[in-house]
PDB file of C-alpha atoms in Angstrom:
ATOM      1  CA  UNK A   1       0.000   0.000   0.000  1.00 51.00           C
ATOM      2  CA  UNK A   2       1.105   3.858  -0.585  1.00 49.00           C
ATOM      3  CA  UNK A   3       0.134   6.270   1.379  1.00 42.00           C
ATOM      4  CA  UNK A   4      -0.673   9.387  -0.438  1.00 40.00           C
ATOM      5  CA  UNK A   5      -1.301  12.085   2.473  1.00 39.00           C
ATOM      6  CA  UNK A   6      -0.385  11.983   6.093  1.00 42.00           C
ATOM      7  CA  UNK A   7       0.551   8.635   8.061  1.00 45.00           C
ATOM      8  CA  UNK A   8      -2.564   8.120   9.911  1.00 42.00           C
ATOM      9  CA  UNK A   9      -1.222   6.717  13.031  1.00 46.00           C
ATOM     10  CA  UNK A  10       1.488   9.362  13.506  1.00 38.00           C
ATOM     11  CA  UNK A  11      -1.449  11.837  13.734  1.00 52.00           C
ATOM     12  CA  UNK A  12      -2.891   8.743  16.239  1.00 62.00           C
ATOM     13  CA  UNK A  13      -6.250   8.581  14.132  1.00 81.00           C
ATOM     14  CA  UNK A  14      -8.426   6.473  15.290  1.00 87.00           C
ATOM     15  CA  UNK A  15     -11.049   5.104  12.863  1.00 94.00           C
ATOM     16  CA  UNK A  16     -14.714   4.164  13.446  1.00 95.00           C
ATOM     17  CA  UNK A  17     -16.666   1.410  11.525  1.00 96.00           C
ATOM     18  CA  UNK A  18     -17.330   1.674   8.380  1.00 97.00           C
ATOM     19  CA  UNK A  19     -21.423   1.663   8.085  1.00 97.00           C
ATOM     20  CA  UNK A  20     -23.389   0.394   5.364  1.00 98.00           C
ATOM     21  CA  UNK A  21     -21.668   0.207   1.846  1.00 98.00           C
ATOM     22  CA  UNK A  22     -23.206   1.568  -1.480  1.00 98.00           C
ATOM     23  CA  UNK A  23     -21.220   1.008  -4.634  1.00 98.00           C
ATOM     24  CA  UNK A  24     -21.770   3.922  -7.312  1.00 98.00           C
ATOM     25  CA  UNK A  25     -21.732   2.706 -10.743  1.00 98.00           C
ATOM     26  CA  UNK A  26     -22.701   5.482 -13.123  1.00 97.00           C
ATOM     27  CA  UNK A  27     -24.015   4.294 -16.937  1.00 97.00           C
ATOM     28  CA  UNK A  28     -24.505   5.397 -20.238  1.00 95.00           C
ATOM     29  CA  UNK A  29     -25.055   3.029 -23.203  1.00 95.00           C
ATOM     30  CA  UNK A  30     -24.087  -0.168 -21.139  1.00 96.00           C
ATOM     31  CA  UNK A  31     -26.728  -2.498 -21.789  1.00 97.00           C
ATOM     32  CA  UNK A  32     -24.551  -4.853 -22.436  1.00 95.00           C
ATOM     33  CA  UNK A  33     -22.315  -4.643 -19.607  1.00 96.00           C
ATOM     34  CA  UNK A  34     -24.951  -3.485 -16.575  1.00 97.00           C
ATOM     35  CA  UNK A  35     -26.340  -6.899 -15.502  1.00 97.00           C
ATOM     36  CA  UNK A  36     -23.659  -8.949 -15.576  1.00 97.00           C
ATOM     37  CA  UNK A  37     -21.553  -6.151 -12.953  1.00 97.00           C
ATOM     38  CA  UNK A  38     -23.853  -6.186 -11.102  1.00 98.00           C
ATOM     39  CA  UNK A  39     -24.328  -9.686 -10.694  1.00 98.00           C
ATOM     40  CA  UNK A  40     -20.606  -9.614  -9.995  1.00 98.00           C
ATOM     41  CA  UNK A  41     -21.033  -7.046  -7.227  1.00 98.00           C
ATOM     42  CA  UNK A  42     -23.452  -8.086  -5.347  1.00 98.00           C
ATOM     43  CA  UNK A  43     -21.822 -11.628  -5.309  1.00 98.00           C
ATOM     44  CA  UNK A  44     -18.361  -9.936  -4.244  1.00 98.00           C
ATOM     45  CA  UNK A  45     -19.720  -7.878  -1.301  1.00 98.00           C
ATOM     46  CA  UNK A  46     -23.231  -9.274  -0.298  1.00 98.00           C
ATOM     47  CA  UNK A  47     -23.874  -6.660   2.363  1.00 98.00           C
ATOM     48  CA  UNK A  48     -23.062  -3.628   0.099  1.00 98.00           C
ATOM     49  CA  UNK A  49     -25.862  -1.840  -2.042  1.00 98.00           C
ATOM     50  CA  UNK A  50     -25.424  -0.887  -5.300  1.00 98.00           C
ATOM     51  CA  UNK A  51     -26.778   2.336  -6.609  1.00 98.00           C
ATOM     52  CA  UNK A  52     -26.779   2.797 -10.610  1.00 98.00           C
ATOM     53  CA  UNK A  53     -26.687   6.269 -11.713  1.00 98.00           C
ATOM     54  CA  UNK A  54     -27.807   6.242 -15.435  1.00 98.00           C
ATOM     55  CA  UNK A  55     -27.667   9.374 -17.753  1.00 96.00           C
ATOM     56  CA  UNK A  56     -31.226   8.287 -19.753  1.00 97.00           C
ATOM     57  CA  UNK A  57     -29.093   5.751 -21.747  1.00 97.00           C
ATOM     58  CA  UNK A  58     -30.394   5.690 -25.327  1.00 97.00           C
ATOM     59  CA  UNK A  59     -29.716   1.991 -25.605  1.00 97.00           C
ATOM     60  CA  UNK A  60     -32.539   0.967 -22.430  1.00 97.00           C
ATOM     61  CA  UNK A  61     -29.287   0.707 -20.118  1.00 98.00           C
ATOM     62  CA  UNK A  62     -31.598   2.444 -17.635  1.00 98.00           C
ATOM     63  CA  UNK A  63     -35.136   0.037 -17.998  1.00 98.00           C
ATOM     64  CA  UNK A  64     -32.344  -2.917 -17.922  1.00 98.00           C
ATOM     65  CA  UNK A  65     -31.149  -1.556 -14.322  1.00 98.00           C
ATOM     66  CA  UNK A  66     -35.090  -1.269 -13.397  1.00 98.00           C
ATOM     67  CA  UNK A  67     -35.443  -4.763 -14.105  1.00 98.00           C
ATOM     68  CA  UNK A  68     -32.680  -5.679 -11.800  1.00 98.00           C
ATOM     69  CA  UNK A  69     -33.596  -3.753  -8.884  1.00 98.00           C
ATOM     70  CA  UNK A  70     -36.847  -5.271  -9.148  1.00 98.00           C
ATOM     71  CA  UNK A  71     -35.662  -8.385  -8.249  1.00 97.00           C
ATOM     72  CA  UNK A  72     -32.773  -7.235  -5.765  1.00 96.00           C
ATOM     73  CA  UNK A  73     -33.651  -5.288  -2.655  1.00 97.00           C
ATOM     74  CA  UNK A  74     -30.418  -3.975  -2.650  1.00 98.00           C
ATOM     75  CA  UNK A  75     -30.021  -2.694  -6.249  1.00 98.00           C
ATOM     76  CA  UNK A  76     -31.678   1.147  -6.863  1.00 98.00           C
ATOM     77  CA  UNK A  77     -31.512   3.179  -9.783  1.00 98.00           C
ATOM     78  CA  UNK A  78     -31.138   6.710 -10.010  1.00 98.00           C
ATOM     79  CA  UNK A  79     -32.371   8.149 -13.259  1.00 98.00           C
ATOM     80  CA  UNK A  80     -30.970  11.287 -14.317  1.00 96.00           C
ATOM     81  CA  UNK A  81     -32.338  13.391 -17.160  1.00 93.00           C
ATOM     82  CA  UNK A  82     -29.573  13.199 -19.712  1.00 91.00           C
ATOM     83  CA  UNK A  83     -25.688  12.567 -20.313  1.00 89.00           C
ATOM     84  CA  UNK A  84     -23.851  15.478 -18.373  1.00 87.00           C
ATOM     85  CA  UNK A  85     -20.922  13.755 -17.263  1.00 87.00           C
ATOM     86  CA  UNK A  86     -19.184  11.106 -15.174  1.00 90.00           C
ATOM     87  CA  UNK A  87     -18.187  13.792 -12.244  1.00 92.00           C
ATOM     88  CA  UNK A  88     -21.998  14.963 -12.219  1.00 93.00           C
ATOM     89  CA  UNK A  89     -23.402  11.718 -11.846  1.00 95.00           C
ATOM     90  CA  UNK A  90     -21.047  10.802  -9.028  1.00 97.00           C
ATOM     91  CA  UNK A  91     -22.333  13.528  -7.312  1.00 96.00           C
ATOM     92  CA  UNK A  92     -25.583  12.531  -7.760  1.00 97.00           C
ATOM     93  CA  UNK A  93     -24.603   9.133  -6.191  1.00 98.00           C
ATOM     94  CA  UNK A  94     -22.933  10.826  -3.465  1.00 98.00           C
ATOM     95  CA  UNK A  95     -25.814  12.643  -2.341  1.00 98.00           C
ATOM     96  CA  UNK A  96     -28.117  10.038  -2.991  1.00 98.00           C
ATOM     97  CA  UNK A  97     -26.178   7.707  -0.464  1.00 98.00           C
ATOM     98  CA  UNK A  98     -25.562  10.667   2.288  1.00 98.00           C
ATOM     99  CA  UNK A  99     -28.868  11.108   2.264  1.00 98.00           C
ATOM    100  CA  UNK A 100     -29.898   7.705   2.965  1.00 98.00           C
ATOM    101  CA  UNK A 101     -27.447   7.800   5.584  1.00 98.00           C
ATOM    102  CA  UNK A 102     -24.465   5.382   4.280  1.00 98.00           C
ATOM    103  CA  UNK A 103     -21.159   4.905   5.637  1.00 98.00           C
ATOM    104  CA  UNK A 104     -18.941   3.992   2.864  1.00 98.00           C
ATOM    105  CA  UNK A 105     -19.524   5.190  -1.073  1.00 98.00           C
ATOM    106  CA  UNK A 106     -17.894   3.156  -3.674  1.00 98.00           C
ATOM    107  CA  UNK A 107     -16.971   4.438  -7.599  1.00 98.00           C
ATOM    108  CA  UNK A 108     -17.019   1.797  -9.749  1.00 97.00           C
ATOM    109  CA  UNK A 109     -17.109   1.386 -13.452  1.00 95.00           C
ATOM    110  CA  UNK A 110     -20.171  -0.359 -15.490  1.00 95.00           C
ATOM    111  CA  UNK A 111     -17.806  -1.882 -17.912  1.00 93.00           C
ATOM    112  CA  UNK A 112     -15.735  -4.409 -16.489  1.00 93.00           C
ATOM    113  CA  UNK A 113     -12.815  -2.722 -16.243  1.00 94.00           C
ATOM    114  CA  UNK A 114     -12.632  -2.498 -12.560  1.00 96.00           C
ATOM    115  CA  UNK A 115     -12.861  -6.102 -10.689  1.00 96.00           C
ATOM    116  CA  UNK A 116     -15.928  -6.557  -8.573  1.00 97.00           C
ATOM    117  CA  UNK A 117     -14.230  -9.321  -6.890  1.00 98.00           C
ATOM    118  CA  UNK A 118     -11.616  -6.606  -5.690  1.00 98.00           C
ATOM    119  CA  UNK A 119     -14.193  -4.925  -3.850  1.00 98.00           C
ATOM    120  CA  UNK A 120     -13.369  -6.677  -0.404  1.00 98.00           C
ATOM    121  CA  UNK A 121      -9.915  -5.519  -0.129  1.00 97.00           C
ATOM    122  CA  UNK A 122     -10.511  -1.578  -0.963  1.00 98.00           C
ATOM    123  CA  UNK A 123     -13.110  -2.476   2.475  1.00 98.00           C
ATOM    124  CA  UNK A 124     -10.625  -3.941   4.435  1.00 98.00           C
ATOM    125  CA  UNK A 125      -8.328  -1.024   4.008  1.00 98.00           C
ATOM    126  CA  UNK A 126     -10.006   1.694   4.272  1.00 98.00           C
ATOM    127  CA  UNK A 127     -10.921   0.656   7.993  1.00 97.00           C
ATOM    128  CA  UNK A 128      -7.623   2.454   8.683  1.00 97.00           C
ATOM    129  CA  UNK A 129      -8.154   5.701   6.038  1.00 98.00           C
ATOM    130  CA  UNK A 130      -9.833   7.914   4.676  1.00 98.00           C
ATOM    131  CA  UNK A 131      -9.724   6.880   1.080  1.00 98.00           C
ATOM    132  CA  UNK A 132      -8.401   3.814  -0.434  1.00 98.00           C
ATOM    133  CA  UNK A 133      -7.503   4.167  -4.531  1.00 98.00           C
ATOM    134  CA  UNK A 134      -7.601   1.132  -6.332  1.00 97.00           C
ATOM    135  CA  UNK A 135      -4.333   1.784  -8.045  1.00 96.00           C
ATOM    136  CA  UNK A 136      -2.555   0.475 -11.575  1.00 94.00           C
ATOM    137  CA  UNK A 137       0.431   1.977 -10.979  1.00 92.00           C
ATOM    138  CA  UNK A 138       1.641   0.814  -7.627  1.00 95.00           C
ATOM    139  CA  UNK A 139       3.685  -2.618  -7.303  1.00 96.00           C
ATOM    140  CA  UNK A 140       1.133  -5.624  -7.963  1.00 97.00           C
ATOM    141  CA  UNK A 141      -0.809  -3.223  -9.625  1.00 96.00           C
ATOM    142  CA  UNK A 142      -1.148  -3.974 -13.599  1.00 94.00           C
ATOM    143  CA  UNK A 143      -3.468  -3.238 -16.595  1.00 93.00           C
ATOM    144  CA  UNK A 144      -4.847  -5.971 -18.751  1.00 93.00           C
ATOM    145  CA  UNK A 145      -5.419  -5.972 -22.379  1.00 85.00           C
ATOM    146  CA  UNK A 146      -4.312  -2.491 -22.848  1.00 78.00           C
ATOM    147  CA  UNK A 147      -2.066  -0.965 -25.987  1.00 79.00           C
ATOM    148  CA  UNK A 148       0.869   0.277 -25.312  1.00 78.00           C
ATOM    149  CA  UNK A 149      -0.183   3.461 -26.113  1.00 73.00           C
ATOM    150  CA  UNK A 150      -3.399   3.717 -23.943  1.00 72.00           C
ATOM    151  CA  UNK A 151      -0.997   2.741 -20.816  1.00 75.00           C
ATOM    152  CA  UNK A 152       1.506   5.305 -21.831  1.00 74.00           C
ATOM    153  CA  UNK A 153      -1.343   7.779 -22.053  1.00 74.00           C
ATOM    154  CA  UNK A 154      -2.784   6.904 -18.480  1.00 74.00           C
ATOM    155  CA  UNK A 155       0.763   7.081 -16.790  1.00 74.00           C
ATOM    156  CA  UNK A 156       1.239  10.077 -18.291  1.00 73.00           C
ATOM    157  CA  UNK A 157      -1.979  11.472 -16.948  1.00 77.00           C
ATOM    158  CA  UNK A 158      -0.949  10.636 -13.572  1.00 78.00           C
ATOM    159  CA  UNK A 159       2.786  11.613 -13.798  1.00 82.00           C
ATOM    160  CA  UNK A 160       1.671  15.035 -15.340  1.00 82.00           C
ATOM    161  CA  UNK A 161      -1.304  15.571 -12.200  1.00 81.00           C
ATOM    162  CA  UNK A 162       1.653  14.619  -9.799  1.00 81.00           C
ATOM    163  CA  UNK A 163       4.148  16.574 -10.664  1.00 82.00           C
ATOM    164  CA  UNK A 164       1.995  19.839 -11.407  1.00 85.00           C
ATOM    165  CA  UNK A 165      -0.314  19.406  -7.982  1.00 87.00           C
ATOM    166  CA  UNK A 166       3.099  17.934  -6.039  1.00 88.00           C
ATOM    167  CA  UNK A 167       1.446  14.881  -4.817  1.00 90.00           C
ATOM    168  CA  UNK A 168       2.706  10.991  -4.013  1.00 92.00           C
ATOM    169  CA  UNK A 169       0.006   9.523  -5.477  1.00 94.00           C
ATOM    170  CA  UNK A 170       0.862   7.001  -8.020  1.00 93.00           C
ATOM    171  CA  UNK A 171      -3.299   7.014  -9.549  1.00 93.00           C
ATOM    172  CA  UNK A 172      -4.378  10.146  -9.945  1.00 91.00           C
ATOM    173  CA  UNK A 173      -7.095   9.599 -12.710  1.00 89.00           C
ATOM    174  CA  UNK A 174      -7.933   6.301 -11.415  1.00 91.00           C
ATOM    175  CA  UNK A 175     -11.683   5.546 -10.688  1.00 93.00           C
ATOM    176  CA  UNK A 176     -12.136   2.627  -8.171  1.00 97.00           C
ATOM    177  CA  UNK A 177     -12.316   4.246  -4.898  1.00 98.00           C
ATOM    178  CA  UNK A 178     -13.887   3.710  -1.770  1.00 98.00           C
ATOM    179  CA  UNK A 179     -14.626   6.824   0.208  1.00 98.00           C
ATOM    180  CA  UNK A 180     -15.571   7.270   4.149  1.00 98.00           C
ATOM    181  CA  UNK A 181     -18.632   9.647   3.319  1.00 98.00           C
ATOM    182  CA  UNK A 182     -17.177  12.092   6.222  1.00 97.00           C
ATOM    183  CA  UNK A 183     -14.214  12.615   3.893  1.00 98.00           C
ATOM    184  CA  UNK A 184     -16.505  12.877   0.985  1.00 98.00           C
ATOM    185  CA  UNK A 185     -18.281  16.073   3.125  1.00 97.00           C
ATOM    186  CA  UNK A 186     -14.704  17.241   3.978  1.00 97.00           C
ATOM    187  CA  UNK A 187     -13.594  18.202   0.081  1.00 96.00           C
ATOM    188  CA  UNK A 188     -16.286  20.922  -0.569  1.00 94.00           C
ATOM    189  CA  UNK A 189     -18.058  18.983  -3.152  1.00 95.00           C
ATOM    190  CA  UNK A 190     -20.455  22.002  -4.034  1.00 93.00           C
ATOM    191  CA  UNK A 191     -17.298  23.425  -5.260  1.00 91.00           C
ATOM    192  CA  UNK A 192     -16.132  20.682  -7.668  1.00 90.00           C
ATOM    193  CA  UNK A 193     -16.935  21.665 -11.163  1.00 76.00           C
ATOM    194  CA  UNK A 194     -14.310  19.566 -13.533  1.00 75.00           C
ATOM    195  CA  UNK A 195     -16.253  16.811 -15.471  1.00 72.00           C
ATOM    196  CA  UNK A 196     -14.909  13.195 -17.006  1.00 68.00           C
ATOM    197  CA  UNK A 197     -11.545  11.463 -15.974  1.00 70.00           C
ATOM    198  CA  UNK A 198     -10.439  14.867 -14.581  1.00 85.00           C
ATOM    199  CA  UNK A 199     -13.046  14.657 -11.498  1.00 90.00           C
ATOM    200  CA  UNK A 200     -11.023  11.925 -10.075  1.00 92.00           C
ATOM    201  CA  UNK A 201      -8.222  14.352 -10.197  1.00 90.00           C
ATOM    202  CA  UNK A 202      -9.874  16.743  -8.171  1.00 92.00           C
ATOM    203  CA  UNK A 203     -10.979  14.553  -5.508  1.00 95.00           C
ATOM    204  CA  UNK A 204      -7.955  13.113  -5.091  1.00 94.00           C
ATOM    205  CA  UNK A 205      -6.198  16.526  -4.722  1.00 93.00           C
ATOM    206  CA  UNK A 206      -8.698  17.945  -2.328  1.00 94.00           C
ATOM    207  CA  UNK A 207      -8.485  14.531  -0.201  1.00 96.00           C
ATOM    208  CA  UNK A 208      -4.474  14.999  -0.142  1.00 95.00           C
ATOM    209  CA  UNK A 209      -5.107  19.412   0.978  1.00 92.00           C
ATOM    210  CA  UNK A 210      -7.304  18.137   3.138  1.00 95.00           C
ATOM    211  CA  UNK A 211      -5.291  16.373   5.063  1.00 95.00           C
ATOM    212  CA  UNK A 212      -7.035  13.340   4.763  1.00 97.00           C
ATOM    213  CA  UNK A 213      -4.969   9.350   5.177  1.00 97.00           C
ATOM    214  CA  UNK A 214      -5.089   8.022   1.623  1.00 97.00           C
ATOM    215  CA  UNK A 215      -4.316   4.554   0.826  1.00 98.00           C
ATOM    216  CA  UNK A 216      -3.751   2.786  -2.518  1.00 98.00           C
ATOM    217  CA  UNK A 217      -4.177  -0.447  -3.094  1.00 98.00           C
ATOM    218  CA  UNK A 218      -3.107  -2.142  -6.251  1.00 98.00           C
ATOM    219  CA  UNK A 219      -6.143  -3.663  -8.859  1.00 97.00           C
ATOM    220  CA  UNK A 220      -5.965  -5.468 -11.924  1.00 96.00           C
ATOM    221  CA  UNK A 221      -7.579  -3.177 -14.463  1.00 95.00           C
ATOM    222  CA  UNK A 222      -9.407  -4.801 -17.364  1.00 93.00           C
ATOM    223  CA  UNK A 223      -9.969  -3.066 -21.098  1.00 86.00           C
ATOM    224  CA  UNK A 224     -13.696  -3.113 -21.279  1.00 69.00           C
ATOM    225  CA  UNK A 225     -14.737  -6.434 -24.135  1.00 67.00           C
ATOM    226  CA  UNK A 226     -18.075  -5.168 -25.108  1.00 58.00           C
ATOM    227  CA  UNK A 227     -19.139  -1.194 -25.485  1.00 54.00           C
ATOM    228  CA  UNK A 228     -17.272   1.895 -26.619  1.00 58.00           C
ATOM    229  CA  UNK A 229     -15.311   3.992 -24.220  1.00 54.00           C
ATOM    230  CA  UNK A 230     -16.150   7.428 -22.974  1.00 51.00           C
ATOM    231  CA  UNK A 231     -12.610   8.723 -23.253  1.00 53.00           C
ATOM    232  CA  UNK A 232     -12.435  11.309 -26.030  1.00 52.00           C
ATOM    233  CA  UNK A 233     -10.564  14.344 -26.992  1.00 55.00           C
ATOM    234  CA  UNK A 234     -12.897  16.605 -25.323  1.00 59.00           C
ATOM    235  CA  UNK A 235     -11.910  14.619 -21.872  1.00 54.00           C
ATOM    236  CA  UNK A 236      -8.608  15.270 -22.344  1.00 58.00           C
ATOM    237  CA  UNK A 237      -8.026  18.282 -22.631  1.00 57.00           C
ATOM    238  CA  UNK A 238     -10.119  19.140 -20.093  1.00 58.00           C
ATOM    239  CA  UNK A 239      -7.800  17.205 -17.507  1.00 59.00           C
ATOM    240  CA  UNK A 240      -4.774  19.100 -19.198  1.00 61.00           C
ATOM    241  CA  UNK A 241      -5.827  22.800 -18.330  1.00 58.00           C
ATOM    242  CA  UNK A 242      -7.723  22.021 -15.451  1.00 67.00           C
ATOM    243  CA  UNK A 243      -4.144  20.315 -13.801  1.00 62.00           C
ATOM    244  CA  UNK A 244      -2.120  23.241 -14.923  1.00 62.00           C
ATOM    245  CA  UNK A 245      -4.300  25.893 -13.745  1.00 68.00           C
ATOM    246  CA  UNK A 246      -4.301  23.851  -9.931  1.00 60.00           C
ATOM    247  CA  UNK A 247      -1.312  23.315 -10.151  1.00 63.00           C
ATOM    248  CA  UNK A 248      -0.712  27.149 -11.035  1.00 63.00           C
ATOM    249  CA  UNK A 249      -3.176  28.149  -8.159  1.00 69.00           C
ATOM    250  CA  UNK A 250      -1.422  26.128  -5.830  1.00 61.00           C
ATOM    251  CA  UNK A 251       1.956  27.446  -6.172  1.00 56.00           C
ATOM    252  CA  UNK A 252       0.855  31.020  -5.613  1.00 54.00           C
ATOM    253  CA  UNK A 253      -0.747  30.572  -2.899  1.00 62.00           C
ATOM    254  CA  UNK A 254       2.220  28.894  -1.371  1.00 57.00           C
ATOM    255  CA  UNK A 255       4.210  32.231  -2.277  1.00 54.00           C
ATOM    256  CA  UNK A 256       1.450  33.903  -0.874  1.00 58.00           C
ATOM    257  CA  UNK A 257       1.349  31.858   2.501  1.00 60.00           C
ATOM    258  CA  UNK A 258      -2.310  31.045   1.521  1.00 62.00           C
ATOM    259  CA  UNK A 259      -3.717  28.078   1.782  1.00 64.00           C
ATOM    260  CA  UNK A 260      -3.874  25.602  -1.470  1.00 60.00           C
ATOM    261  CA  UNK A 261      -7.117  25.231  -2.782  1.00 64.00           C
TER     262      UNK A 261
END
């Protein structure tokens, strides 16, 4: 494991339980892909819920997720008017679970790409943090499937948010996390505006200001088999500006003797 903010027991933190469990798992256009994750989730962690967050899907994802819940208690779908985003319909997920009072909130991807079966061991480490990241990029960590030039893409993405924000995290843009919802209410979510791949920067930055004991945990990440992928250019460069202009903010401040963020 790497600890990406401050050791937790040199500050002498003590942690509570965790609480009930809700795993996020946001959707558009994964017909294909939604019941089978599911499945896998709920087989993986039997007490956790699972909350899918579906931007009206053109392609029924969202009557597919109805049909599910129907049958499991612990399935519930959260049907959002249209496609605005992955970080807006995390959001969405996080205030749907903090207002139905649970403990721990889970991101997790619809397509596969993120191991259900994983699930447990984020759990059992984040009952001494804050935030665990399910990383590709620390030792035992790997990717699966991937060209060479997606990976070098991704490490750069992380390198790049590192070294502009100054932080030890190896996964920046990674999205398998499993969040204590009082650190969740500690990063001023009403003031996180980025969108796609580049809202997993953000949290993790505003965890690390924070304060907060961040853990990483290496995953086996999977290239989705069946669907398209959200990344586009658009997504990008989004993540590009939006690093450098934190990472700009930051650094004046520190001249400043402000404080970052």
């Amino acid at each position: 494991m790497n600890d990406g903010a401050r050791d937790s027991e040199a500050q002498g933190k003590r942690y509570g339980p965790l609480g009930r469990s809700l795993v996020i798992i946001p959707t558009y256009n994964e017909a294909e892909n939604i019941k089978k994750i599911v499945s896998r989730v709920r087989a993986a962690v039997p007490d956790a819920d699972v909350l899918v967050a579906d931007d009206n899907s053109p392609d029924g994802t969202g009557k597919i997720a109805d049909e599910v819940a129907a049958e499991e208690p612990q399935v519930q779908v959260l049907h959002r008017k249209g496609k605005e985003g992955l970080g807006a319909a995390y959001l969405a997920g996080f205030a749907w679970g903090m207002e139905n009072g649970y403990g721990v909130l889970i991101e997790m991807d619809a397509d596969g790409s993120h191991q259900p079966e994983e699930l447990p061991r984020l759990l059992t480490a984040l009952k001494g943090a804050d935030l665990v990241l399910g990383s590709r990029w620390v030792p035992g960590g790997r990717v699966v499937n991937w060209p060479k030039y997606r990976e070098f893409i991704s490490r750069g993405g992380s390198t790049y948010s590192r070294l502009l924000l100054g932080l030890s995290i190896r996964d920046v843009t990674g999205g398998f996390r499993a969040f204590r919802t009082e650190t969740l209410k500690g990063l001023g979510l009403d003031e996180v505006a980025s969108q796609g791949y580049c809202f997993q920067v953000d949290l993790a930055r505003r965890a690390v200001a924070a304060g907060y004991h961040v853990v990483e945990v290496p995953i086996t990440f999977v290239e989705r088999e069946l669907g398209d992928s959200k990344m586009n250019r658009n997504i990008a460069v989004e993540a590009l500006w939006r690093v450098a202009g934190w990472g700009f903010n930051d650094r004046a401040n520190r001249l400043r003797g402000r404080k970052t963020l």
